[in-house]
XYZ file of C-alpha atoms in Angstrom:
312
model
C -21.160 5.941 -9.433
C -17.877 7.644 -8.629
C -16.898 11.284 -8.507
C -13.874 13.058 -9.869
C -10.509 11.519 -9.179
C -7.966 13.446 -7.111
C -4.456 12.105 -7.715
C -1.124 12.777 -6.031
C 2.023 11.981 -8.004
C 4.890 10.397 -6.016
C 8.396 9.701 -7.280
C 10.039 6.366 -6.421
C 13.511 6.602 -4.959
C 15.584 4.712 -7.542
C 13.472 3.997 -10.612
C 11.767 7.409 -11.066
C 8.605 5.426 -11.720
C 5.611 7.670 -11.146
C 3.057 6.350 -8.746
C -0.084 7.981 -7.600
C -2.442 7.856 -4.730
C -5.972 7.833 -6.082
C -8.824 9.222 -4.061
C -12.256 8.822 -5.533
C -15.058 10.807 -3.978
C -18.181 8.643 -4.168
C -21.607 10.064 -4.854
C -23.953 8.509 -2.334
C -27.593 8.187 -3.275
C -30.537 8.307 -0.928
C -32.999 5.884 -2.528
C -36.573 5.367 -1.460
C -38.162 1.925 -1.109
C -41.393 2.777 -2.949
C -42.274 0.471 -5.805
C -40.919 1.515 -9.205
C -39.532 4.815 -7.802
C -35.969 6.049 -7.137
C -35.814 9.429 -5.424
C -32.566 11.173 -4.555
C -32.278 13.807 -1.835
C -29.639 16.282 -3.046
C -28.930 17.827 0.332
C -28.471 14.464 2.046
C -26.282 13.241 -0.817
C -24.019 16.302 -0.543
C -23.721 16.055 3.238
C -22.824 12.348 3.147
C -20.401 12.930 0.295
C -18.561 15.650 2.236
C -18.451 13.491 5.384
C -17.053 10.590 3.368
C -14.355 12.823 1.854
C -13.318 13.935 5.331
C -12.757 10.295 6.252
C -10.487 9.695 3.243
C -6.916 8.855 4.215
C -4.407 11.150 2.566
C -1.081 9.628 1.438
C 1.771 10.316 3.840
C 5.545 10.082 3.689
C 7.600 6.987 4.405
C 8.228 6.383 8.097
C 11.468 8.016 9.373
C 12.353 4.675 10.963
C 12.123 2.977 7.578
C 14.323 5.669 6.021
C 16.909 5.304 8.804
C 17.011 1.514 8.525
C 17.179 1.786 4.747
C 20.235 4.038 4.914
C 22.008 1.908 7.551
C 21.387 -1.297 5.605
C 21.871 0.206 2.174
C 23.014 -2.913 0.257
C 20.233 -4.977 1.776
C 17.711 -2.224 1.100
C 18.639 -2.044 -2.589
C 18.368 -5.809 -3.027
C 15.118 -6.377 -1.123
C 13.044 -3.334 -1.961
C 12.049 -4.237 -5.508
C 8.630 -5.651 -6.355
C 6.654 -6.229 -9.552
C 3.088 -5.750 -10.689
C 1.114 -7.489 -13.426
C -1.136 -5.753 -15.927
C -4.464 -4.592 -14.478
C -3.080 -4.637 -10.948
C -2.397 -1.841 -8.474
C -0.371 -1.927 -5.254
C -1.352 -0.021 -2.134
C 1.789 0.770 -0.110
C 1.941 1.120 3.667
C 4.959 2.023 5.778
C 4.572 0.660 9.299
C 0.799 0.709 8.804
C 0.662 4.235 7.340
C -0.675 4.721 3.819
C 2.004 6.184 1.553
C 0.623 5.831 -1.975
C -0.671 3.592 -4.729
C 1.413 2.170 -7.575
C -0.767 1.969 -10.681
C 1.647 0.899 -13.461
C 2.674 -2.643 -14.265
C 6.355 -3.537 -14.113
C 9.177 -3.438 -11.576
C 9.057 -0.850 -8.794
C 11.159 0.181 -5.803
C 9.887 0.929 -2.311
C 11.815 0.801 0.963
C 11.433 -2.751 2.270
C 11.661 -1.833 5.964
C 8.202 -1.659 7.495
C 6.688 -1.971 4.046
C 3.361 -3.660 3.427
C 2.055 -4.186 -0.117
C -1.615 -4.908 -0.781
C -2.169 -5.840 -4.407
C -5.627 -5.126 -5.814
C -6.716 -6.648 -9.128
C -8.586 -4.267 -11.432
C -9.726 -7.073 -13.714
C -13.438 -7.685 -14.081
C -14.712 -10.207 -11.559
C -17.985 -12.062 -11.140
C -19.830 -13.333 -8.100
C -22.430 -16.073 -8.331
C -25.144 -15.722 -5.719
C -26.614 -19.092 -4.669
C -30.306 -19.912 -4.655
C -32.015 -17.881 -1.962
C -35.632 -18.007 -0.854
C -37.139 -14.521 -1.209
C -40.717 -13.267 -0.887
C -41.994 -11.214 -3.824
C -44.376 -8.241 -3.718
C -47.417 -10.547 -3.494
C -45.957 -12.555 -0.628
C -45.140 -15.605 -2.769
C -41.870 -17.401 -1.876
C -39.412 -17.525 -4.784
C -36.072 -19.192 -5.373
C -33.718 -16.568 -6.783
C -30.043 -16.663 -7.743
C -27.963 -14.058 -9.531
C -24.629 -13.135 -11.091
C -22.855 -9.850 -10.359
C -20.039 -8.527 -12.559
C -17.867 -5.793 -11.067
C -14.380 -4.308 -10.981
C -12.392 -2.242 -8.484
C -11.785 1.337 -9.589
C -10.339 2.678 -6.335
C -7.620 0.440 -4.958
C -7.103 2.478 -1.789
C -10.692 2.031 -0.718
C -10.644 -1.679 -1.505
C -7.403 -2.299 0.399
C -7.704 0.066 3.383
C -11.350 0.961 3.936
C -12.536 -2.654 3.630
C -11.487 -5.721 5.613
C -12.612 -7.969 2.749
C -13.748 -5.973 -0.272
C -14.937 -8.945 -2.352
C -16.830 -10.386 0.608
C -18.432 -6.990 1.203
C -19.630 -6.754 -2.418
C -21.021 -10.296 -2.223
C -22.914 -9.636 1.025
C -24.351 -6.369 -0.301
C -25.338 -8.106 -3.554
C -27.298 -10.685 -1.596
C -29.059 -8.000 0.448
C -29.817 -5.902 -2.654
C -31.289 -8.891 -4.488
C -33.664 -9.588 -1.602
C -34.647 -5.918 -1.394
C -35.443 -5.485 -5.089
C -37.228 -8.825 -5.505
C -39.581 -7.869 -2.672
C -40.591 -4.708 -4.579
C -41.970 -6.520 -7.665
C -44.465 -9.349 -8.264
C -43.277 -12.493 -10.001
C -45.899 -11.984 -12.706
C -48.706 -9.530 -13.397
C -52.103 -10.983 -12.525
C -55.226 -9.725 -14.285
C -57.448 -7.878 -11.861
C -54.716 -7.657 -9.223
C -52.044 -5.456 -10.821
C -52.261 -2.574 -13.243
C -51.812 -3.514 -16.868
C -48.234 -2.895 -17.977
C -46.795 -3.004 -14.463
C -43.214 -4.365 -14.377
C -42.749 -7.858 -13.010
C -39.802 -10.152 -12.327
C -40.811 -12.588 -15.052
C -40.692 -10.220 -18.013
C -38.958 -6.935 -17.084
C -35.468 -8.358 -16.554
C -33.743 -5.363 -18.185
C -35.508 -2.721 -16.063
C -35.063 -4.682 -12.857
C -31.420 -5.454 -13.708
C -30.716 -1.722 -14.046
C -32.454 -1.101 -10.726
C -30.281 -3.770 -9.093
C -27.124 -2.130 -10.463
C -28.112 1.342 -9.223
C -28.966 0.209 -5.696
C -25.891 -2.003 -5.352
C -23.604 0.720 -6.761
C -24.685 3.135 -4.034
C -23.565 0.552 -1.470
C -20.367 -0.508 -3.270
C -18.870 2.983 -3.658
C -17.327 2.786 -0.208
C -15.423 -0.337 -1.298
C -14.096 1.314 -4.474
C -16.057 -1.087 -6.678
C -17.943 -0.371 -9.899
C -20.933 -2.622 -10.618
C -21.066 -3.518 -14.303
C -24.093 -5.820 -14.391
C -26.446 -7.631 -12.044
C -28.696 -10.269 -13.570
C -30.895 -13.062 -12.276
C -29.488 -16.514 -12.955
C -32.537 -18.477 -11.826
C -35.993 -17.282 -10.880
C -38.828 -19.656 -9.976
C -41.517 -20.345 -7.418
C -40.428 -22.171 -4.281
C -41.255 -25.923 -4.242
C -44.008 -25.567 -1.631
C -46.181 -23.445 -3.950
C -44.832 -24.433 -7.362
C -47.463 -27.149 -7.932
C -50.337 -24.849 -7.006
C -49.016 -22.063 -9.216
C -48.634 -24.511 -12.100
C -52.291 -25.507 -11.775
C -53.293 -21.846 -11.729
C -51.266 -21.161 -14.856
C -52.811 -24.173 -16.580
C -56.305 -22.983 -15.623
C -55.567 -19.488 -16.940
C -54.265 -20.961 -20.187
C -57.377 -23.145 -20.532
C -59.714 -20.177 -19.943
C -57.823 -18.086 -22.499
C -57.999 -20.900 -25.050
C -61.738 -21.367 -24.444
C -62.356 -17.648 -24.829
C -60.558 -17.673 -28.167
C -62.554 -20.684 -29.363
C -65.895 -19.145 -28.369
C -65.054 -15.851 -30.051
C -64.155 -17.715 -33.218
C -67.309 -19.830 -33.068
C -69.502 -16.745 -32.745
C -67.840 -15.149 -35.762
C -68.287 -18.348 -37.771
C -71.988 -18.661 -36.855
C -72.651 -14.998 -37.622
C -70.809 -15.264 -40.921
C -72.812 -18.367 -41.875
C -76.150 -16.639 -41.287
C -75.063 -13.547 -43.214
C -73.803 -15.620 -46.153
C -77.007 -17.676 -46.296
C -79.100 -14.515 -46.276
C -76.990 -13.034 -49.088
C -77.545 -16.235 -51.119
C -81.306 -15.779 -50.846
C -81.959 -18.483 -48.291
C -84.457 -17.110 -45.838
C -84.439 -18.368 -42.266
C -86.721 -17.503 -39.427
C -85.453 -16.864 -35.916
C -85.951 -20.477 -34.769
C -83.934 -21.833 -37.714
C -81.170 -19.323 -37.047
C -81.137 -20.334 -33.385
C -80.819 -24.022 -34.282
C -78.021 -23.265 -36.767
C -76.077 -21.182 -34.248
C -76.567 -23.822 -31.547
C -75.339 -26.625 -33.774
C -72.314 -24.644 -34.962
C -71.318 -23.638 -31.435
C -71.720 -27.229 -30.267
C -69.536 -28.574 -33.062
C -66.829 -25.919 -32.776
C -66.599 -25.666 -28.974
C -66.894 -29.370 -28.160
C -63.777 -31.086 -26.836
C -64.641 -34.406 -28.530
C -65.920 -35.346 -31.949
C -69.612 -34.597 -32.307
C -71.957 -37.476 -33.217
C -74.706 -36.291 -35.560
C -78.261 -37.317 -34.685
C -81.316 -37.442 -36.926
C -84.801 -36.743 -35.597
C -87.083 -39.414 -37.082
C -90.024 -38.805 -34.761
């Protein structure tokens, strides 16, 4: 999340094209590592925000040396000082290494070529694909996780000056954030182990995606980046435990299916006895027991039941 934008308007020498130096004051969040909790310390956030503002580089004037050389070599200065910008691009200008402003409008612009350095920052939406990474979930199970991060730069000065490699920084922080958040949640909720309704990586992709965005945004503010989305691309058990987990899932599915069959068989047997009684057919307890036993055997058996006749 970014704060209010403080802009300084600068006039170009020949084209009267307005440029501005944008300074965005980031709001830094202090986030706890407790499961399913995000707590922000207001005092710490304010202190860090003020310290970060103090470190902001204010735009300065063009170097006197550049002005002198520009006047002495006037024809050459006029011919070589023009540059152009595409749509959704901004140019951070430096004069002999000193920040002088940010050009934010597309088109042709003029800036003294002597000692000039132009760092063009694209404000188009960009995506980073995080490769498969082995991460341990909340239960200690190794997972293979990959993700896709969509972001854009909203503060060109921070991206160009405060960062050596802004895109690389966002990618590295995305990788670290993914490992951090995955370790806070189980892959799936296990009956008897986790509370019912607890979020897990397998089903709560929306909640966890929002958590990923919030944590990564707090780290990306310093690079002038805005995180738009952060989603898992692939999420599965690591090969060394995948086979065992598959057997466990199959066993759980078998138990659930058996439970459903038994519940249905009991209802059928009970309904049969009630219907026979309503029809006037009286049965003693031993006959009812035999009927229930036979019905449960027929319904719950895995194979076709072979009827037998007692002739003894």
